[in-house]
């Protein structure tokens, strides 16, 4: 046994594009500053990943299963993380995400109250072009910078998940970097009746802005592997789950009910409609889709 609390794992892109190199190094640097209770694993064998793992003193697992197009598969990553760790909690995080040290007390606070849960949170979008300085009080300086220049993302963005290792043992063969699988993670917690906890009031999650030049038309919507992710998730209805579907939030060390907002009420109406299976089903489906589209449009406006 390692005596550690959390295994954080991620699947970086190739270390080729200079901006991607910078933001991934910033992200990995932040993970290695979470403290001795955290074990970090970089997965896949794309260019530069192994070298980055060696430089930062973290583990490297190159042998991740891939799709027919050569893209790493989520279930393989989760399986590798579980098989090669003994920490009570696991965390998947996208490789452009900076995590602040306030994550660790948050995980401890929740784990003292619950045995099964999913921790998620809203991200702050930030344009960071230069390497971060991780010397003394780096998190204080960065927090001030984010609060001054960053923007809180909509509830659609889901970039990291923390959960007990006993959870998510049966993930479908989703393709990373395509839409749908992150929504399914919240759907799965909803189906299993695991508390879905919003970390936003207690933990700062920072997304470093970048383009999507690695994807056709710079978007993953409409991509064939996104369509496959949606199929594996059980259809579009299961990929509509977002941070709006949390039912608790962590404030300090205390769990509170999720805020009841107009969007939350609309979402509850959507969920209720999905459970109704008697005629007139077509009318209910149209109503459900209308509510969903209106809610998304209003949310994207901020």
PDB file of C-alpha atoms in Angstrom:
ATOM      1  CA  UNK A   1       0.000   0.000   0.000  1.00  0.00           C
ATOM      2  CA  UNK A   2       1.283   3.458  -0.888  1.00  0.00           C
ATOM      3  CA  UNK A   3      -0.639   5.336   1.790  1.00  0.00           C
ATOM      4  CA  UNK A   4      -1.619   7.930  -0.819  1.00  0.00           C
ATOM      5  CA  UNK A   5      -5.094   9.373  -1.168  1.00  0.00           C
ATOM      6  CA  UNK A   6      -5.618   9.959  -4.875  1.00  0.00           C
ATOM      7  CA  UNK A   7      -4.372   8.711  -8.237  1.00  0.00           C
ATOM      8  CA  UNK A   8      -4.685  11.381 -10.918  1.00  0.00           C
ATOM      9  CA  UNK A   9      -4.461  10.173 -14.510  1.00  0.00           C
ATOM     10  CA  UNK A  10      -4.565  11.933 -17.853  1.00  0.00           C
ATOM     11  CA  UNK A  11      -3.909  11.381 -21.546  1.00  0.00           C
ATOM     12  CA  UNK A  12      -1.901  14.292 -22.979  1.00  0.00           C
ATOM     13  CA  UNK A  13      -1.777  15.204 -26.643  1.00  0.00           C
ATOM     14  CA  UNK A  14       1.566  14.873 -28.458  1.00  0.00           C
ATOM     15  CA  UNK A  15       4.127  17.404 -27.242  1.00  0.00           C
ATOM     16  CA  UNK A  16       4.552  18.983 -30.680  1.00  0.00           C
ATOM     17  CA  UNK A  17       2.497  22.187 -30.995  1.00  0.00           C
ATOM     18  CA  UNK A  18       4.375  24.819 -28.920  1.00  0.00           C
ATOM     19  CA  UNK A  19       1.236  26.180 -27.247  1.00  0.00           C
ATOM     20  CA  UNK A  20      -0.046  22.693 -26.405  1.00  0.00           C
ATOM     21  CA  UNK A  21       3.364  21.866 -24.977  1.00  0.00           C
ATOM     22  CA  UNK A  22       3.212  24.936 -22.714  1.00  0.00           C
ATOM     23  CA  UNK A  23      -0.279  24.394 -21.371  1.00  0.00           C
ATOM     24  CA  UNK A  24       0.245  20.663 -20.810  1.00  0.00           C
ATOM     25  CA  UNK A  25       3.450  21.338 -18.908  1.00  0.00           C
ATOM     26  CA  UNK A  26       1.588  23.928 -16.834  1.00  0.00           C
ATOM     27  CA  UNK A  27      -1.137  21.396 -16.064  1.00  0.00           C
ATOM     28  CA  UNK A  28       1.257  18.591 -15.121  1.00  0.00           C
ATOM     29  CA  UNK A  29       3.262  21.001 -12.997  1.00  0.00           C
ATOM     30  CA  UNK A  30       0.147  21.893 -11.023  1.00  0.00           C
ATOM     31  CA  UNK A  31      -0.676  18.218 -10.449  1.00  0.00           C
ATOM     32  CA  UNK A  32       2.783  17.510  -9.065  1.00  0.00           C
ATOM     33  CA  UNK A  33       2.247  20.355  -6.586  1.00  0.00           C
ATOM     34  CA  UNK A  34      -0.928  18.846  -5.116  1.00  0.00           C
ATOM     35  CA  UNK A  35       1.170  17.209  -2.431  1.00  0.00           C
ATOM     36  CA  UNK A  36       2.655  13.822  -1.514  1.00  0.00           C
ATOM     37  CA  UNK A  37      -0.783  12.205  -1.211  1.00  0.00           C
ATOM     38  CA  UNK A  38      -1.295  12.333  -4.979  1.00  0.00           C
ATOM     39  CA  UNK A  39       0.106   9.895  -7.526  1.00  0.00           C
ATOM     40  CA  UNK A  40       0.160  11.148 -11.144  1.00  0.00           C
ATOM     41  CA  UNK A  41       0.019   8.931 -14.240  1.00  0.00           C
ATOM     42  CA  UNK A  42       0.437  10.095 -17.837  1.00  0.00           C
ATOM     43  CA  UNK A  43      -1.058   7.677 -20.353  1.00  0.00           C
ATOM     44  CA  UNK A  44      -0.472   6.820 -24.013  1.00  0.00           C
ATOM     45  CA  UNK A  45       2.719   6.820 -26.045  1.00  0.00           C
ATOM     46  CA  UNK A  46       2.290   9.866 -28.264  1.00  0.00           C
ATOM     47  CA  UNK A  47       5.351  11.973 -28.959  1.00  0.00           C
ATOM     48  CA  UNK A  48       6.883  13.541 -25.867  1.00  0.00           C
ATOM     49  CA  UNK A  49       4.531  11.987 -23.285  1.00  0.00           C
ATOM     50  CA  UNK A  50       7.121   9.578 -21.898  1.00  0.00           C
ATOM     51  CA  UNK A  51       9.775  12.283 -21.786  1.00  0.00           C
ATOM     52  CA  UNK A  52       7.401  14.614 -19.917  1.00  0.00           C
ATOM     53  CA  UNK A  53       6.602  11.890 -17.397  1.00  0.00           C
ATOM     54  CA  UNK A  54      10.300  11.310 -16.764  1.00  0.00           C
ATOM     55  CA  UNK A  55      11.020  15.029 -16.436  1.00  0.00           C
ATOM     56  CA  UNK A  56       8.217  15.639 -13.922  1.00  0.00           C
ATOM     57  CA  UNK A  57       8.927  12.443 -12.007  1.00  0.00           C
ATOM     58  CA  UNK A  58       5.492  10.899 -12.592  1.00  0.00           C
ATOM     59  CA  UNK A  59       4.478   7.490 -13.886  1.00  0.00           C
ATOM     60  CA  UNK A  60       4.035   6.696 -17.569  1.00  0.00           C
ATOM     61  CA  UNK A  61       1.723   4.015 -18.963  1.00  0.00           C
ATOM     62  CA  UNK A  62       2.074   3.886 -22.752  1.00  0.00           C
ATOM     63  CA  UNK A  63      -0.047   0.858 -23.570  1.00  0.00           C
ATOM     64  CA  UNK A  64      -3.528   2.323 -23.861  1.00  0.00           C
ATOM     65  CA  UNK A  65      -6.043   0.643 -26.182  1.00  0.00           C
ATOM     66  CA  UNK A  66      -6.998   2.755 -29.189  1.00  0.00           C
ATOM     67  CA  UNK A  67      -9.876   3.166 -31.617  1.00  0.00           C
ATOM     68  CA  UNK A  68      -9.654   2.184 -35.268  1.00  0.00           C
ATOM     69  CA  UNK A  69      -8.520   5.742 -35.948  1.00  0.00           C
ATOM     70  CA  UNK A  70      -5.768   5.434 -33.369  1.00  0.00           C
ATOM     71  CA  UNK A  71      -7.329   7.553 -30.590  1.00  0.00           C
ATOM     72  CA  UNK A  72      -7.016   6.365 -26.949  1.00  0.00           C
ATOM     73  CA  UNK A  73     -10.062   4.732 -25.377  1.00  0.00           C
ATOM     74  CA  UNK A  74     -11.478   5.883 -22.050  1.00  0.00           C
ATOM     75  CA  UNK A  75     -12.264   2.438 -20.622  1.00  0.00           C
ATOM     76  CA  UNK A  76      -8.666   1.342 -21.137  1.00  0.00           C
ATOM     77  CA  UNK A  77      -7.358   4.386 -19.283  1.00  0.00           C
ATOM     78  CA  UNK A  78      -9.700   3.843 -16.338  1.00  0.00           C
ATOM     79  CA  UNK A  79      -8.792   0.166 -16.221  1.00  0.00           C
ATOM     80  CA  UNK A  80      -5.051   0.906 -16.232  1.00  0.00           C
ATOM     81  CA  UNK A  81      -5.431   3.504 -13.487  1.00  0.00           C
ATOM     82  CA  UNK A  82      -7.386   1.091 -11.301  1.00  0.00           C
ATOM     83  CA  UNK A  83      -5.079  -1.864 -11.896  1.00  0.00           C
ATOM     84  CA  UNK A  84      -1.913   0.127 -11.237  1.00  0.00           C
ATOM     85  CA  UNK A  85      -2.932   1.991  -8.097  1.00  0.00           C
ATOM     86  CA  UNK A  86      -4.156   1.268  -4.611  1.00  0.00           C
ATOM     87  CA  UNK A  87      -5.398   4.712  -3.640  1.00  0.00           C
ATOM     88  CA  UNK A  88      -9.003   4.918  -2.401  1.00  0.00           C
ATOM     89  CA  UNK A  89      -9.856   7.625  -4.961  1.00  0.00           C
ATOM     90  CA  UNK A  90      -9.193   8.139  -8.656  1.00  0.00           C
ATOM     91  CA  UNK A  91      -9.268  11.307 -10.706  1.00  0.00           C
ATOM     92  CA  UNK A  92      -9.410  11.678 -14.464  1.00  0.00           C
ATOM     93  CA  UNK A  93      -8.479  15.140 -15.727  1.00  0.00           C
ATOM     94  CA  UNK A  94      -7.968  16.628 -19.181  1.00  0.00           C
ATOM     95  CA  UNK A  95      -4.366  17.516 -19.910  1.00  0.00           C
ATOM     96  CA  UNK A  96      -5.017  21.264 -20.280  1.00  0.00           C
ATOM     97  CA  UNK A  97      -6.507  21.624 -16.782  1.00  0.00           C
ATOM     98  CA  UNK A  98      -4.683  23.227 -13.854  1.00  0.00           C
ATOM     99  CA  UNK A  99      -5.803  21.906 -10.484  1.00  0.00           C
ATOM    100  CA  UNK A 100      -5.277  23.920  -7.308  1.00  0.00           C
ATOM    101  CA  UNK A 101      -4.118  22.302  -4.016  1.00  0.00           C
ATOM    102  CA  UNK A 102      -7.519  22.992  -2.434  1.00  0.00           C
ATOM    103  CA  UNK A 103      -8.650  19.785  -4.163  1.00  0.00           C
ATOM    104  CA  UNK A 104      -7.139  17.529  -1.484  1.00  0.00           C
ATOM    105  CA  UNK A 105      -9.010  18.906   1.549  1.00  0.00           C
ATOM    106  CA  UNK A 106     -12.173  18.846  -0.588  1.00  0.00           C
ATOM    107  CA  UNK A 107     -11.770  15.132  -1.349  1.00  0.00           C
ATOM    108  CA  UNK A 108     -11.088  14.428   2.316  1.00  0.00           C
ATOM    109  CA  UNK A 109     -14.139  16.413   3.436  1.00  0.00           C
ATOM    110  CA  UNK A 110     -16.484  14.533   1.104  1.00  0.00           C
ATOM    111  CA  UNK A 111     -14.990  11.100   1.765  1.00  0.00           C
ATOM    112  CA  UNK A 112     -15.578  11.513   5.498  1.00  0.00           C
ATOM    113  CA  UNK A 113     -19.297  11.841   4.807  1.00  0.00           C
ATOM    114  CA  UNK A 114     -19.965   9.567   1.824  1.00  0.00           C
ATOM    115  CA  UNK A 115     -18.753   6.206   0.500  1.00  0.00           C
ATOM    116  CA  UNK A 116     -19.910   6.657  -3.111  1.00  0.00           C
ATOM    117  CA  UNK A 117     -19.904   9.962  -4.986  1.00  0.00           C
ATOM    118  CA  UNK A 118     -18.820  11.893  -8.055  1.00  0.00           C
ATOM    119  CA  UNK A 119     -16.968  15.189  -7.700  1.00  0.00           C
ATOM    120  CA  UNK A 120     -17.120  17.632 -10.615  1.00  0.00           C
ATOM    121  CA  UNK A 121     -16.902  21.397 -10.977  1.00  0.00           C
ATOM    122  CA  UNK A 122     -17.112  24.387 -13.267  1.00  0.00           C
ATOM    123  CA  UNK A 123     -13.892  25.463 -14.877  1.00  0.00           C
ATOM    124  CA  UNK A 124     -12.421  28.924 -15.247  1.00  0.00           C
ATOM    125  CA  UNK A 125     -11.338  29.662 -18.834  1.00  0.00           C
ATOM    126  CA  UNK A 126      -8.030  31.504 -19.017  1.00  0.00           C
ATOM    127  CA  UNK A 127      -5.701  32.513 -21.836  1.00  0.00           C
ATOM    128  CA  UNK A 128      -2.297  31.365 -20.590  1.00  0.00           C
ATOM    129  CA  UNK A 129       0.520  31.511 -23.122  1.00  0.00           C
ATOM    130  CA  UNK A 130       3.622  31.292 -20.945  1.00  0.00           C
ATOM    131  CA  UNK A 131       5.061  28.669 -18.592  1.00  0.00           C
ATOM    132  CA  UNK A 132       3.873  29.061 -15.013  1.00  0.00           C
ATOM    133  CA  UNK A 133       6.289  29.740 -12.195  1.00  0.00           C
ATOM    134  CA  UNK A 134       5.644  27.123  -9.494  1.00  0.00           C
ATOM    135  CA  UNK A 135       7.833  28.749  -6.886  1.00  0.00           C
ATOM    136  CA  UNK A 136       6.512  30.032  -3.542  1.00  0.00           C
ATOM    137  CA  UNK A 137       2.777  30.961  -3.335  1.00  0.00           C
ATOM    138  CA  UNK A 138       2.238  30.155  -7.010  1.00  0.00           C
ATOM    139  CA  UNK A 139      -1.398  29.271  -6.366  1.00  0.00           C
ATOM    140  CA  UNK A 140      -2.055  32.656  -4.723  1.00  0.00           C
ATOM    141  CA  UNK A 141      -0.658  34.532  -7.708  1.00  0.00           C
ATOM    142  CA  UNK A 142      -2.549  32.369 -10.206  1.00  0.00           C
ATOM    143  CA  UNK A 143      -5.819  32.610  -8.308  1.00  0.00           C
ATOM    144  CA  UNK A 144      -5.601  36.418  -8.337  1.00  0.00           C
ATOM    145  CA  UNK A 145      -4.868  36.350 -12.054  1.00  0.00           C
ATOM    146  CA  UNK A 146      -7.823  34.073 -12.806  1.00  0.00           C
ATOM    147  CA  UNK A 147     -10.214  36.113 -10.681  1.00  0.00           C
ATOM    148  CA  UNK A 148      -9.088  39.225 -12.557  1.00  0.00           C
ATOM    149  CA  UNK A 149      -8.870  37.933 -16.141  1.00  0.00           C
ATOM    150  CA  UNK A 150     -10.602  34.540 -16.255  1.00  0.00           C
ATOM    151  CA  UNK A 151     -14.162  33.658 -17.135  1.00  0.00           C
ATOM    152  CA  UNK A 152     -16.302  31.012 -15.464  1.00  0.00           C
ATOM    153  CA  UNK A 153     -17.363  28.528 -18.116  1.00  0.00           C
ATOM    154  CA  UNK A 154     -20.969  27.469 -18.654  1.00  0.00           C
ATOM    155  CA  UNK A 155     -22.319  24.338 -16.996  1.00  0.00           C
ATOM    156  CA  UNK A 156     -21.627  22.437 -20.222  1.00  0.00           C
ATOM    157  CA  UNK A 157     -17.867  22.111 -19.668  1.00  0.00           C
ATOM    158  CA  UNK A 158     -16.826  18.973 -17.765  1.00  0.00           C
ATOM    159  CA  UNK A 159     -13.080  18.416 -17.542  1.00  0.00           C
ATOM    160  CA  UNK A 160     -12.333  16.325 -14.467  1.00  0.00           C
ATOM    161  CA  UNK A 161     -13.923  13.665 -12.310  1.00  0.00           C
ATOM    162  CA  UNK A 162     -13.028  12.410  -8.820  1.00  0.00           C
ATOM    163  CA  UNK A 163     -14.609   9.199  -7.529  1.00  0.00           C
ATOM    164  CA  UNK A 164     -13.944   6.191  -5.260  1.00  0.00           C
ATOM    165  CA  UNK A 165     -12.068   3.427  -7.028  1.00  0.00           C
ATOM    166  CA  UNK A 166     -15.070   1.091  -6.681  1.00  0.00           C
ATOM    167  CA  UNK A 167     -17.100   3.344  -9.006  1.00  0.00           C
ATOM    168  CA  UNK A 168     -17.035   3.333 -12.822  1.00  0.00           C
ATOM    169  CA  UNK A 169     -15.818  -0.223 -13.267  1.00  0.00           C
ATOM    170  CA  UNK A 170     -17.918  -0.775 -16.419  1.00  0.00           C
ATOM    171  CA  UNK A 171     -17.205   2.159 -18.718  1.00  0.00           C
ATOM    172  CA  UNK A 172     -17.978   1.638 -22.434  1.00  0.00           C
ATOM    173  CA  UNK A 173     -15.209   1.949 -25.027  1.00  0.00           C
ATOM    174  CA  UNK A 174     -15.580   5.715 -25.445  1.00  0.00           C
ATOM    175  CA  UNK A 175     -13.049   7.645 -27.519  1.00  0.00           C
ATOM    176  CA  UNK A 176     -11.236  10.425 -25.693  1.00  0.00           C
ATOM    177  CA  UNK A 177     -11.420  13.953 -27.088  1.00  0.00           C
ATOM    178  CA  UNK A 178     -14.868  13.423 -28.602  1.00  0.00           C
ATOM    179  CA  UNK A 179     -18.209  14.565 -27.211  1.00  0.00           C
ATOM    180  CA  UNK A 180     -20.596  12.513 -25.103  1.00  0.00           C
ATOM    181  CA  UNK A 181     -18.515  10.428 -22.737  1.00  0.00           C
ATOM    182  CA  UNK A 182     -18.079  13.153 -20.122  1.00  0.00           C
ATOM    183  CA  UNK A 183     -21.856  13.684 -20.036  1.00  0.00           C
ATOM    184  CA  UNK A 184     -22.308   9.928 -19.627  1.00  0.00           C
ATOM    185  CA  UNK A 185     -20.137  10.058 -16.500  1.00  0.00           C
ATOM    186  CA  UNK A 186     -22.740  12.268 -14.805  1.00  0.00           C
ATOM    187  CA  UNK A 187     -25.580  10.203 -16.249  1.00  0.00           C
ATOM    188  CA  UNK A 188     -24.016   7.059 -14.760  1.00  0.00           C
ATOM    189  CA  UNK A 189     -23.794   8.678 -11.309  1.00  0.00           C
ATOM    190  CA  UNK A 190     -27.425   9.769 -11.686  1.00  0.00           C
ATOM    191  CA  UNK A 191     -28.519   6.229 -12.582  1.00  0.00           C
ATOM    192  CA  UNK A 192     -26.540   4.708  -9.700  1.00  0.00           C
ATOM    193  CA  UNK A 193     -27.916   7.344  -7.301  1.00  0.00           C
ATOM    194  CA  UNK A 194     -24.412   8.418  -6.301  1.00  0.00           C
ATOM    195  CA  UNK A 195     -24.311  11.965  -4.905  1.00  0.00           C
ATOM    196  CA  UNK A 196     -23.128  14.312  -7.635  1.00  0.00           C
ATOM    197  CA  UNK A 197     -21.201  17.063  -5.911  1.00  0.00           C
ATOM    198  CA  UNK A 198     -20.257  20.457  -7.312  1.00  0.00           C
ATOM    199  CA  UNK A 199     -16.761  21.510  -6.192  1.00  0.00           C
ATOM    200  CA  UNK A 200     -16.978  25.001  -7.687  1.00  0.00           C
ATOM    201  CA  UNK A 201     -17.424  26.875  -4.372  1.00  0.00           C
ATOM    202  CA  UNK A 202     -14.361  25.146  -2.874  1.00  0.00           C
ATOM    203  CA  UNK A 203     -11.925  24.188  -5.647  1.00  0.00           C
ATOM    204  CA  UNK A 204     -10.608  26.308  -8.526  1.00  0.00           C
ATOM    205  CA  UNK A 205     -10.349  24.363 -11.790  1.00  0.00           C
ATOM    206  CA  UNK A 206      -8.569  26.267 -14.574  1.00  0.00           C
ATOM    207  CA  UNK A 207      -8.878  25.506 -18.271  1.00  0.00           C
ATOM    208  CA  UNK A 208      -6.131  26.953 -20.459  1.00  0.00           C
ATOM    209  CA  UNK A 209      -7.611  28.178 -23.737  1.00  0.00           C
ATOM    210  CA  UNK A 210      -6.478  26.537 -26.978  1.00  0.00           C
ATOM    211  CA  UNK A 211      -7.740  25.850 -30.472  1.00  0.00           C
ATOM    212  CA  UNK A 212      -8.969  22.519 -31.812  1.00  0.00           C
ATOM    213  CA  UNK A 213      -6.712  22.298 -34.834  1.00  0.00           C
ATOM    214  CA  UNK A 214      -6.191  18.570 -34.152  1.00  0.00           C
ATOM    215  CA  UNK A 215      -9.842  17.975 -35.144  1.00  0.00           C
ATOM    216  CA  UNK A 216     -11.575  18.307 -38.533  1.00  0.00           C
ATOM    217  CA  UNK A 217     -13.292  21.711 -38.774  1.00  0.00           C
ATOM    218  CA  UNK A 218     -11.898  22.447 -35.268  1.00  0.00           C
ATOM    219  CA  UNK A 219     -14.887  20.806 -33.586  1.00  0.00           C
ATOM    220  CA  UNK A 220     -15.683  17.322 -32.292  1.00  0.00           C
ATOM    221  CA  UNK A 221     -19.418  17.668 -32.956  1.00  0.00           C
ATOM    222  CA  UNK A 222     -20.441  15.637 -35.986  1.00  0.00           C
ATOM    223  CA  UNK A 223     -17.227  13.596 -35.831  1.00  0.00           C
ATOM    224  CA  UNK A 224     -17.844   9.863 -36.503  1.00  0.00           C
ATOM    225  CA  UNK A 225     -16.257   8.959 -33.166  1.00  0.00           C
ATOM    226  CA  UNK A 226     -18.555  11.387 -31.385  1.00  0.00           C
ATOM    227  CA  UNK A 227     -21.491   9.573 -32.984  1.00  0.00           C
ATOM    228  CA  UNK A 228     -20.042   6.296 -31.715  1.00  0.00           C
ATOM    229  CA  UNK A 229     -19.648   7.748 -28.223  1.00  0.00           C
ATOM    230  CA  UNK A 230     -23.305   8.785 -28.258  1.00  0.00           C
ATOM    231  CA  UNK A 231     -24.336   5.299 -29.358  1.00  0.00           C
ATOM    232  CA  UNK A 232     -22.278   3.692 -26.592  1.00  0.00           C
ATOM    233  CA  UNK A 233     -23.794   6.092 -24.063  1.00  0.00           C
ATOM    234  CA  UNK A 234     -27.252   4.799 -24.910  1.00  0.00           C
ATOM    235  CA  UNK A 235     -28.366   7.668 -27.111  1.00  0.00           C
ATOM    236  CA  UNK A 236     -28.443  11.447 -27.044  1.00  0.00           C
ATOM    237  CA  UNK A 237     -30.772  11.543 -24.062  1.00  0.00           C
ATOM    238  CA  UNK A 238     -27.939  10.184 -21.885  1.00  0.00           C
ATOM    239  CA  UNK A 239     -25.433  12.722 -23.194  1.00  0.00           C
ATOM    240  CA  UNK A 240     -27.518  15.716 -22.101  1.00  0.00           C
ATOM    241  CA  UNK A 241     -26.291  15.441 -18.528  1.00  0.00           C
ATOM    242  CA  UNK A 242     -24.151  18.372 -17.448  1.00  0.00           C
ATOM    243  CA  UNK A 243     -23.036  20.154 -14.295  1.00  0.00           C
ATOM    244  CA  UNK A 244     -26.660  21.221 -13.986  1.00  0.00           C
ATOM    245  CA  UNK A 245     -27.339  17.670 -12.819  1.00  0.00           C
ATOM    246  CA  UNK A 246     -25.371  17.919  -9.584  1.00  0.00           C
ATOM    247  CA  UNK A 247     -27.516  17.510  -6.488  1.00  0.00           C
ATOM    248  CA  UNK A 248     -25.085  18.799  -3.871  1.00  0.00           C
ATOM    249  CA  UNK A 249     -22.284  21.337  -3.595  1.00  0.00           C
ATOM    250  CA  UNK A 250     -19.265  21.527  -1.340  1.00  0.00           C
ATOM    251  CA  UNK A 251     -19.004  24.842   0.511  1.00  0.00           C
ATOM    252  CA  UNK A 252     -15.947  24.853   2.722  1.00  0.00           C
ATOM    253  CA  UNK A 253     -16.092  21.449   4.403  1.00  0.00           C
ATOM    254  CA  UNK A 254     -19.862  21.269   4.297  1.00  0.00           C
ATOM    255  CA  UNK A 255     -22.187  19.577   1.818  1.00  0.00           C
ATOM    256  CA  UNK A 256     -25.154  21.715   0.824  1.00  0.00           C
ATOM    257  CA  UNK A 257     -28.084  21.076  -1.536  1.00  0.00           C
ATOM    258  CA  UNK A 258     -27.587  22.222  -5.120  1.00  0.00           C
ATOM    259  CA  UNK A 259     -28.905  25.707  -5.814  1.00  0.00           C
ATOM    260  CA  UNK A 260     -32.464  25.796  -7.139  1.00  0.00           C
ATOM    261  CA  UNK A 261     -32.359  28.037 -10.206  1.00  0.00           C
ATOM    262  CA  UNK A 262     -34.583  28.513 -13.247  1.00  0.00           C
ATOM    263  CA  UNK A 263     -32.257  26.283 -15.278  1.00  0.00           C
ATOM    264  CA  UNK A 264     -32.338  23.659 -12.533  1.00  0.00           C
ATOM    265  CA  UNK A 265     -36.155  23.679 -12.541  1.00  0.00           C
ATOM    266  CA  UNK A 266     -36.178  23.343 -16.326  1.00  0.00           C
ATOM    267  CA  UNK A 267     -33.758  20.453 -16.088  1.00  0.00           C
ATOM    268  CA  UNK A 268     -35.917  18.712 -13.497  1.00  0.00           C
ATOM    269  CA  UNK A 269     -38.845  19.066 -15.892  1.00  0.00           C
ATOM    270  CA  UNK A 270     -36.744  17.446 -18.635  1.00  0.00           C
ATOM    271  CA  UNK A 271     -35.824  14.526 -16.399  1.00  0.00           C
ATOM    272  CA  UNK A 272     -39.441  14.048 -15.391  1.00  0.00           C
ATOM    273  CA  UNK A 273     -40.519  13.921 -19.038  1.00  0.00           C
ATOM    274  CA  UNK A 274     -37.959  11.209 -19.796  1.00  0.00           C
ATOM    275  CA  UNK A 275     -39.579   8.977 -17.161  1.00  0.00           C
ATOM    276  CA  UNK A 276     -43.079   9.240 -18.613  1.00  0.00           C
ATOM    277  CA  UNK A 277     -43.760   6.386 -21.052  1.00  0.00           C
ATOM    278  CA  UNK A 278     -47.467   6.586 -21.719  1.00  0.00           C
ATOM    279  CA  UNK A 279     -49.282   8.385 -24.614  1.00  0.00           C
ATOM    280  CA  UNK A 280     -49.029  10.985 -25.945  1.00  0.00           C
ATOM    281  CA  UNK A 281     -45.338  10.079 -26.066  1.00  0.00           C
ATOM    282  CA  UNK A 282     -44.595  12.090 -29.217  1.00  0.00           C
ATOM    283  CA  UNK A 283     -45.930  15.286 -27.673  1.00  0.00           C
ATOM    284  CA  UNK A 284     -43.806  14.725 -24.547  1.00  0.00           C
ATOM    285  CA  UNK A 285     -40.709  14.109 -26.665  1.00  0.00           C
ATOM    286  CA  UNK A 286     -41.247  17.352 -28.581  1.00  0.00           C
ATOM    287  CA  UNK A 287     -41.818  19.239 -25.332  1.00  0.00           C
ATOM    288  CA  UNK A 288     -38.691  17.702 -23.789  1.00  0.00           C
ATOM    289  CA  UNK A 289     -36.559  18.680 -26.793  1.00  0.00           C
ATOM    290  CA  UNK A 290     -37.959  22.205 -26.781  1.00  0.00           C
ATOM    291  CA  UNK A 291     -37.136  22.703 -23.106  1.00  0.00           C
ATOM    292  CA  UNK A 292     -33.643  21.282 -23.631  1.00  0.00           C
ATOM    293  CA  UNK A 293     -32.829  23.480 -26.625  1.00  0.00           C
ATOM    294  CA  UNK A 294     -34.171  26.646 -24.983  1.00  0.00           C
ATOM    295  CA  UNK A 295     -32.250  25.960 -21.800  1.00  0.00           C
ATOM    296  CA  UNK A 296     -28.992  25.326 -23.662  1.00  0.00           C
ATOM    297  CA  UNK A 297     -29.419  28.479 -25.738  1.00  0.00           C
ATOM    298  CA  UNK A 298     -30.055  30.642 -22.650  1.00  0.00           C
ATOM    299  CA  UNK A 299     -27.157  29.077 -20.752  1.00  0.00           C
ATOM    300  CA  UNK A 300     -24.715  29.653 -23.601  1.00  0.00           C
ATOM    301  CA  UNK A 301     -25.655  33.324 -23.532  1.00  0.00           C
ATOM    302  CA  UNK A 302     -24.413  33.368 -19.939  1.00  0.00           C
TER     303      UNK A 302
END
